[in-house]
CSV table of C-alpha atoms (C1' of nucleotides) in Angstrom, one decimal:
chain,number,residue,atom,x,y,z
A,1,UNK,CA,78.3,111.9,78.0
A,2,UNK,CA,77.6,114.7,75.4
A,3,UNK,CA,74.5,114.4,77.3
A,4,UNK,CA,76.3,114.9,80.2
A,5,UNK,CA,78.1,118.2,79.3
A,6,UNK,CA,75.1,119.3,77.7
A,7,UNK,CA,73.2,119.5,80.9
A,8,UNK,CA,76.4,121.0,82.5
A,9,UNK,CA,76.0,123.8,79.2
A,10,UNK,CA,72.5,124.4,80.6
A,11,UNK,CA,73.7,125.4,83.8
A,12,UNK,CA,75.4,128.4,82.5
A,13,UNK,CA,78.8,126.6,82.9
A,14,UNK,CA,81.7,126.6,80.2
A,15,UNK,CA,82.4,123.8,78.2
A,16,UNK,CA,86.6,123.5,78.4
A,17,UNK,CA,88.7,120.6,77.0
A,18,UNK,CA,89.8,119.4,80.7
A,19,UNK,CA,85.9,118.6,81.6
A,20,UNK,CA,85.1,117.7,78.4
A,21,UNK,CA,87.8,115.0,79.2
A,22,UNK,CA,86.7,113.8,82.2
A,23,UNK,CA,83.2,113.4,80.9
A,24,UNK,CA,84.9,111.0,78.4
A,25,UNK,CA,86.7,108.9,81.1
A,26,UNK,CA,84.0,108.6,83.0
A,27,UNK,CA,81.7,107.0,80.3
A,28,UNK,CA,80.8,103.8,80.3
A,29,UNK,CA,78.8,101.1,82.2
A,30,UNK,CA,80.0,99.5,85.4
A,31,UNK,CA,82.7,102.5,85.7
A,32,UNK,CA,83.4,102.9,89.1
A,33,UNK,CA,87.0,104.8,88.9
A,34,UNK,CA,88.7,107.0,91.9
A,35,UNK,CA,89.6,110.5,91.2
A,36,UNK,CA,93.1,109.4,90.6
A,37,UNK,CA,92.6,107.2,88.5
A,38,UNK,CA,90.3,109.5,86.7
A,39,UNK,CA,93.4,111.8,86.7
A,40,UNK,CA,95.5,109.1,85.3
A,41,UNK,CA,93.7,108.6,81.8
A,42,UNK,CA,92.7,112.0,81.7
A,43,UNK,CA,96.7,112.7,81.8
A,44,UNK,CA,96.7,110.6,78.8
A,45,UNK,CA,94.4,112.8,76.4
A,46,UNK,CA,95.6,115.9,77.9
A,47,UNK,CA,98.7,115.5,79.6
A,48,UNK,CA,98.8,119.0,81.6
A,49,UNK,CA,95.4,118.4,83.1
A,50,UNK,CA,95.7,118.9,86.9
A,51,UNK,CA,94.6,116.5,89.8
A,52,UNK,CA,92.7,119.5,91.0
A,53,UNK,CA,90.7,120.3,87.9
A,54,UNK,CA,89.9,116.5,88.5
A,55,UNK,CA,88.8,116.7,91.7
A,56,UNK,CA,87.0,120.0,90.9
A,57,UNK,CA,84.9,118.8,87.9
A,58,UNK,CA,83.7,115.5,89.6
A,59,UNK,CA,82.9,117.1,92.5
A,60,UNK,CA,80.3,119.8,90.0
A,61,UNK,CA,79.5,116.4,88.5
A,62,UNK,CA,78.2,115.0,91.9
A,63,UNK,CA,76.4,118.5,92.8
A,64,UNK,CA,74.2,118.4,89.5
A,65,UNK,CA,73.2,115.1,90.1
A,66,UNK,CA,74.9,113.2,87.2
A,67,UNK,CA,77.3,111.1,88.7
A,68,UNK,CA,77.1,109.4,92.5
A,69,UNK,CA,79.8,109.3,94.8
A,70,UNK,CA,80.5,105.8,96.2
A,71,UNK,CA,83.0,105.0,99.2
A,72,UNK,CA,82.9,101.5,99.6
A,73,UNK,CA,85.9,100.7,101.2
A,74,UNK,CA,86.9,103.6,103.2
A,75,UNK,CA,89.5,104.6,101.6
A,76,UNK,CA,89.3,106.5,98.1
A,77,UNK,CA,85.5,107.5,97.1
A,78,UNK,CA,84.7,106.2,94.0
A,79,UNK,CA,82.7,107.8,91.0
A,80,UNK,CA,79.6,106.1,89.5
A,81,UNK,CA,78.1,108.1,85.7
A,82,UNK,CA,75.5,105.7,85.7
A,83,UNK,CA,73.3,108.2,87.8
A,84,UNK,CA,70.5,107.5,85.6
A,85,UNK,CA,68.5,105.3,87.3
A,86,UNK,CA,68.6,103.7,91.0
A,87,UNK,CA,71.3,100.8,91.6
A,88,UNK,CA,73.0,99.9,94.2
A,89,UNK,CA,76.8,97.8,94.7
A,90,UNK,CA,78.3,94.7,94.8
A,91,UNK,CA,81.8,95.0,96.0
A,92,UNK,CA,84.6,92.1,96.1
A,93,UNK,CA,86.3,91.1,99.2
A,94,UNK,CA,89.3,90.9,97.6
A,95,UNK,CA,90.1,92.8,94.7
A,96,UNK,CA,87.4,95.7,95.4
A,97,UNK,CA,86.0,95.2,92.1
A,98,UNK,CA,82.5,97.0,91.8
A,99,UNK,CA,79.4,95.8,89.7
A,100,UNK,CA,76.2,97.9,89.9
A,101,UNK,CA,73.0,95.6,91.0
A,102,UNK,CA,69.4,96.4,91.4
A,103,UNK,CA,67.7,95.0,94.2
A,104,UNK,CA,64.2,94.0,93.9
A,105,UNK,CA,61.9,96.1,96.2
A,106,UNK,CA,63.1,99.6,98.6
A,107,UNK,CA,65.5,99.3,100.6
A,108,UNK,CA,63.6,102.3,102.5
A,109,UNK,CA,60.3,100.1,103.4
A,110,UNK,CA,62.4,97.8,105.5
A,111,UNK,CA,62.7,100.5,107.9
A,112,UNK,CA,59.8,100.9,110.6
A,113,UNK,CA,58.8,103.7,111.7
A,114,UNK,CA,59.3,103.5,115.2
A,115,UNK,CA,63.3,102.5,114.1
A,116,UNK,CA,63.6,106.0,111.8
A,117,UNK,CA,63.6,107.8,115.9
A,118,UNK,CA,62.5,111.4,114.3
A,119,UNK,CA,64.5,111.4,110.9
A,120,UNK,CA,62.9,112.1,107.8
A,121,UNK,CA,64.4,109.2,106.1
A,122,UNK,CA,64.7,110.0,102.3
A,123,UNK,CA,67.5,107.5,100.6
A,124,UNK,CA,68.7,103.9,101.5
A,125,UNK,CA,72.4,103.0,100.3
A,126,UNK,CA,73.4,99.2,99.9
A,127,UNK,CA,76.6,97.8,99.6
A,128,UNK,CA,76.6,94.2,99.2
A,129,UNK,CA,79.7,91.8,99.7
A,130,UNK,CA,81.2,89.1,98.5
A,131,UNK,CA,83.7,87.1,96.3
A,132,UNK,CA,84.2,87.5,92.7
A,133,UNK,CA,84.3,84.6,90.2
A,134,UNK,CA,87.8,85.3,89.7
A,135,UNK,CA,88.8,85.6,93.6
A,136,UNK,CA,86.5,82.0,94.8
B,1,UNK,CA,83.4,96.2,128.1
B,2,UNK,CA,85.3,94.7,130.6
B,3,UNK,CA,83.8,91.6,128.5
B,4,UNK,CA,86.0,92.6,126.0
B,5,UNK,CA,88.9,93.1,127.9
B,6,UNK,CA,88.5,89.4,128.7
B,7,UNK,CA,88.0,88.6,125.7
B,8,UNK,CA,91.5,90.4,124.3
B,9,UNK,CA,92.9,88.2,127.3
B,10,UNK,CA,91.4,85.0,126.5
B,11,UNK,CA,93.4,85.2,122.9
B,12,UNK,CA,97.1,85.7,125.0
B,13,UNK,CA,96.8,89.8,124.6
B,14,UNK,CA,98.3,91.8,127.5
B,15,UNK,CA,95.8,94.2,129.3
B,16,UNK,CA,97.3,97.5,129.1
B,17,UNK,CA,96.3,100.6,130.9
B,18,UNK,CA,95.8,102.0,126.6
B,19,UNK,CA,93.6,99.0,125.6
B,20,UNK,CA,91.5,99.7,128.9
B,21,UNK,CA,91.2,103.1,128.1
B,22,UNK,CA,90.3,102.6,124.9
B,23,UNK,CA,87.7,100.3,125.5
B,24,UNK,CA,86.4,102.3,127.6
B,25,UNK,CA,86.2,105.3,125.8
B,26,UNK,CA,84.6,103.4,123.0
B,27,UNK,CA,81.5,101.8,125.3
B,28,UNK,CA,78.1,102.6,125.3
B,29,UNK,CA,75.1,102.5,122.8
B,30,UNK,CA,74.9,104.4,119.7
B,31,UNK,CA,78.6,105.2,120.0
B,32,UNK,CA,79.9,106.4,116.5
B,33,UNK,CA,83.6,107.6,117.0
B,34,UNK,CA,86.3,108.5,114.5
B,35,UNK,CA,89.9,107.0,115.6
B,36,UNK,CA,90.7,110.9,116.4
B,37,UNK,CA,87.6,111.4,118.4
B,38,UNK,CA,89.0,108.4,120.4
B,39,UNK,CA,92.2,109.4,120.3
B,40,UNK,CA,90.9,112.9,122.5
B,41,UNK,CA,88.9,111.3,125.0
B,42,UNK,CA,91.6,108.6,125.7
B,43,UNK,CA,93.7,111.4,126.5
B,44,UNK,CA,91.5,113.1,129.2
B,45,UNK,CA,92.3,110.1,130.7
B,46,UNK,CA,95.3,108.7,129.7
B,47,UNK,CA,97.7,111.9,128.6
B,48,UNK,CA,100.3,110.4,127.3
B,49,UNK,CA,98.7,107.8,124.9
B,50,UNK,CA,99.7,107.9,121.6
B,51,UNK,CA,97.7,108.2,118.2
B,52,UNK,CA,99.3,105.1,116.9
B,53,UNK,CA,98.2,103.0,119.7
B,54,UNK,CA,94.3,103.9,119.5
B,55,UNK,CA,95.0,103.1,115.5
B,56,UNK,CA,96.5,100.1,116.8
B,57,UNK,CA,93.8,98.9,119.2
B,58,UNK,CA,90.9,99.8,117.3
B,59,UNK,CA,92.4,97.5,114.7
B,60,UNK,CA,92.4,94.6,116.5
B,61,UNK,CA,89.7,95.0,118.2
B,62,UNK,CA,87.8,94.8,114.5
B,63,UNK,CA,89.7,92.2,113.8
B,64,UNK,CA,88.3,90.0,116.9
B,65,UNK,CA,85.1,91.2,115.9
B,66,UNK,CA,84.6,92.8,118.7
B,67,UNK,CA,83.9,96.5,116.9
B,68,UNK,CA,82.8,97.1,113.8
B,69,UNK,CA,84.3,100.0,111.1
B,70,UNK,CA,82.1,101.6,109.5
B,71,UNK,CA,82.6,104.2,106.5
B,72,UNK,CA,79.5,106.5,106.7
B,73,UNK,CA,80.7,109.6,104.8
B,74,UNK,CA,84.0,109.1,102.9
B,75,UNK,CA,85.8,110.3,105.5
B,76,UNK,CA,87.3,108.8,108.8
B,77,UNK,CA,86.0,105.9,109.4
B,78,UNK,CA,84.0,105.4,112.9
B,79,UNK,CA,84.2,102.6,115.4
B,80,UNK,CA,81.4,100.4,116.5
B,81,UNK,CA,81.1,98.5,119.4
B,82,UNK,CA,77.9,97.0,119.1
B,83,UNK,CA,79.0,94.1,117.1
B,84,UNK,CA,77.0,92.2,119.5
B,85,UNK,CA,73.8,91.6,117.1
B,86,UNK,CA,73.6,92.8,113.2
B,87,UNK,CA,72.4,96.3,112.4
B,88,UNK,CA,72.3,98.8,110.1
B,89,UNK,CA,72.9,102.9,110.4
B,90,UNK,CA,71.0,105.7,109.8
B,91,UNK,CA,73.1,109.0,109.2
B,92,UNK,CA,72.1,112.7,109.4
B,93,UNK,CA,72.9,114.4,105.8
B,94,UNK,CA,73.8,118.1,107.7
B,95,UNK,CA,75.4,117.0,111.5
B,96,UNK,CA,76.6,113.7,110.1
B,97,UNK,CA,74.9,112.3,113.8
B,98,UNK,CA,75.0,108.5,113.1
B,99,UNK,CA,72.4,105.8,114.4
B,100,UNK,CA,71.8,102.2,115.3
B,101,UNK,CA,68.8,101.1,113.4
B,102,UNK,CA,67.2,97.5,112.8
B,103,UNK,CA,65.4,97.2,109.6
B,104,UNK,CA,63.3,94.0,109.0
B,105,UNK,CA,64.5,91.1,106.7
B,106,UNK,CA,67.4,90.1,105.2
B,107,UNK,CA,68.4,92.7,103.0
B,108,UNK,CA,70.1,89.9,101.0
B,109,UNK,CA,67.3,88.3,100.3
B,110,UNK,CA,66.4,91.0,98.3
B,111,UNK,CA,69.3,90.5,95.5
B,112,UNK,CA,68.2,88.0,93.0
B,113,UNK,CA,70.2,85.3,91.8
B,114,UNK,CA,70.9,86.8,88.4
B,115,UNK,CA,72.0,90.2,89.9
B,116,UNK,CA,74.9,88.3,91.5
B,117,UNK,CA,77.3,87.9,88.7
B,118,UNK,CA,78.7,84.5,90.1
B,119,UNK,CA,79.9,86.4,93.3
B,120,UNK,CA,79.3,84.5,96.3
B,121,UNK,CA,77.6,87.1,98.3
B,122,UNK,CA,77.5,86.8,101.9
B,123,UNK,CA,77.2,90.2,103.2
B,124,UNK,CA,74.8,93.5,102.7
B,125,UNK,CA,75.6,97.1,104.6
B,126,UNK,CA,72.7,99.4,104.7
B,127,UNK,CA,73.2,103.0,105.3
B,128,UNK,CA,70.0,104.7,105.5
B,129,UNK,CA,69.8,108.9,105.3
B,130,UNK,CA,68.0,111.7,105.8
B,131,UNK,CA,67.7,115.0,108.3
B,132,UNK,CA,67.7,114.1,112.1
B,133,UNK,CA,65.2,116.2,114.3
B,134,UNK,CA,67.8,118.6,115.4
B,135,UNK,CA,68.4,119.3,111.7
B,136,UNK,CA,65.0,119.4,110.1
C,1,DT,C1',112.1,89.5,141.3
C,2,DC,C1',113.6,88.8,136.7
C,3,DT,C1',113.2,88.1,131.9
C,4,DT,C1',111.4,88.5,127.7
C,5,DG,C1',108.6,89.3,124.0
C,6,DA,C1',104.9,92.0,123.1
C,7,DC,C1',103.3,96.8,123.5
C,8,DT,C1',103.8,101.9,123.2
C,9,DT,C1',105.8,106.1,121.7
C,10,DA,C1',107.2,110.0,118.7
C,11,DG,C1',107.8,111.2,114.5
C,12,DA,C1',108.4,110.4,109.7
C,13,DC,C1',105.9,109.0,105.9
C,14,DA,C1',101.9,108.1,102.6
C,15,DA,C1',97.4,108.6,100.5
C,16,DA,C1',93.4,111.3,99.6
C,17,DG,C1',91.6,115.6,99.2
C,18,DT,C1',91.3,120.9,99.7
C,19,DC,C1',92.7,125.6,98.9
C,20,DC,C1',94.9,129.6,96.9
C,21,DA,C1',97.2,133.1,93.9
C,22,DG,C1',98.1,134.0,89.5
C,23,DG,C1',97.9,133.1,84.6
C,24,DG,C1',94.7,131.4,80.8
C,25,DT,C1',90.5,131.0,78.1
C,26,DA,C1',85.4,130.3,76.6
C,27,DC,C1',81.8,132.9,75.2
C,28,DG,C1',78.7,136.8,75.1
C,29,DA,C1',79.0,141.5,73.5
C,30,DT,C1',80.6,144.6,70.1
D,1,DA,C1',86.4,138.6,63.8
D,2,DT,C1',87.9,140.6,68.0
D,3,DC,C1',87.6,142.0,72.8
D,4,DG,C1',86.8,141.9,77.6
D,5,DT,C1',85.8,139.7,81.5
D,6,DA,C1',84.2,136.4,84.5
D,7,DC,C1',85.1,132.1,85.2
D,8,DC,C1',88.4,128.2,84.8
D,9,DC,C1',92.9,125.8,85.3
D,10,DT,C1',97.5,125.1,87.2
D,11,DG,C1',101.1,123.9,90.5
D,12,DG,C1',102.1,123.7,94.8
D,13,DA,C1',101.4,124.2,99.6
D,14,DC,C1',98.5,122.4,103.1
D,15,DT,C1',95.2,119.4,105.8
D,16,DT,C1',93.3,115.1,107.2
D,17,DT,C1',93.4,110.4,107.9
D,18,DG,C1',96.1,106.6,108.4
D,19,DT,C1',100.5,103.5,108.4
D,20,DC,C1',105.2,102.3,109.6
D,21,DT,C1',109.6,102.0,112.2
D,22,DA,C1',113.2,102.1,115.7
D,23,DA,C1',113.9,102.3,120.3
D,24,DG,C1',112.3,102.3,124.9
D,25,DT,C1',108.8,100.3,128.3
D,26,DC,C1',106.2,97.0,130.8
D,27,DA,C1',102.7,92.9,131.7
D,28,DA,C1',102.8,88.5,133.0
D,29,DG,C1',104.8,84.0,133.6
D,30,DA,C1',108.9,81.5,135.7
DNA sequence: TCTTGACTTAGACAAAGTCCAGGGTACGAT
DNA sequence: ATCGTACCCTGGACTTTGTCTAAGTCAAGA
């Protein structure tokens, strides 16, 4: 998180109180929030940040690499800080809930060459599905 | 196509001149359209067809099972009609140009028990990504 | 052919996200 | 410590994607 907005310091870019916010809400394992929601408990440690600052400072987040951008249901994406190291997603049918789960084995080499038709295939996403304990 | 027409019939739907159009708008292989996109090409055939009603039958046509919706970008979803045998898609990062693609395995198999959480996991999306030839 | 319930339409509405002009401020320079 | 400026933030308008509703229309069985 400091580690966070220290890389962003790194870049040359200004360390304000509405990103230094975000960065906070954001924290945490298993965080998978949308951007309102970020908005919503940003509002309550600074109540005149704007949705756009929001939307503006996750979307810097997602260029420098230190949080991933999830859309698992279509609807709003979702933001992931734990860009640290590879993971992929375990979503609930019902409620949405979001876990981060790591596979054994990439996802990539289950793709034959002859079924890749030119690409230069370089990431694999998973998103797996199911029902929670609390939703069986 | 007209296979699912039947099909629509079979479960007491009335076969509308929108439904056909629709359906047939939407056949074909490798066929990756937004609701909007379908929406267009309906028209050219259908003018007077309205945005609702391609909303409408694109919904229930996933609902059968007949076409699959699938969420490659965080942005409209696309329609899928081959919901004939399981597959995975493989997505151009610049033109956004979407694939059919058949990976070997079951990409479930590769989530161990313990990653699982208690969930009962019965499904696993695979979005694969990289530069098509066009873009490279 | 008639009837009827399901289908379609246009447009209002909602949710998620983007863009802009103008005011505000972090930070290097002094 | 203060200043100047380039970059940041805000509020609101706007866009895109999708849903809902009331009223009119029509497919299909009797």
């Amino acid at each position: 998180m400091s580690d966070l907005l220290e890389r962003l310091r790194e870049r040359g870019w200004r360390l304000t109180a509405q990103r230094r916010v975000v960065a906070e809400v954001l924290d945490g394992d298993h965080v998978h929030l949308t951007a309102d929601e970020v908005h919503a408990r940003a509002i309550e440690r600074l109540p005149e940040i704007s949705r756009a600052t929001v939307y503006n400072t996750l979307g810097e987040m997602v260029t420098i690499g230190e949080v991933i951008e999830v859309a698992t249901d279509g609807r709003a994406k979702r933001y992931d800080p734990n860009a640290h190291r590879p993971h992929q997603h375990l979503v609930c049918f019902r409620c949405g809930t979001v876990r981060d789960v790591h596979p054994h084995g990439d996802p990539l080499a289950a793709l034959p060459p002859a079924e890749r038709f030119g690409f230069t295939v370089s990431a694999a996403e998973v998103t797996y599905r199911g029902l929670c304990p609390d939703c069986s």
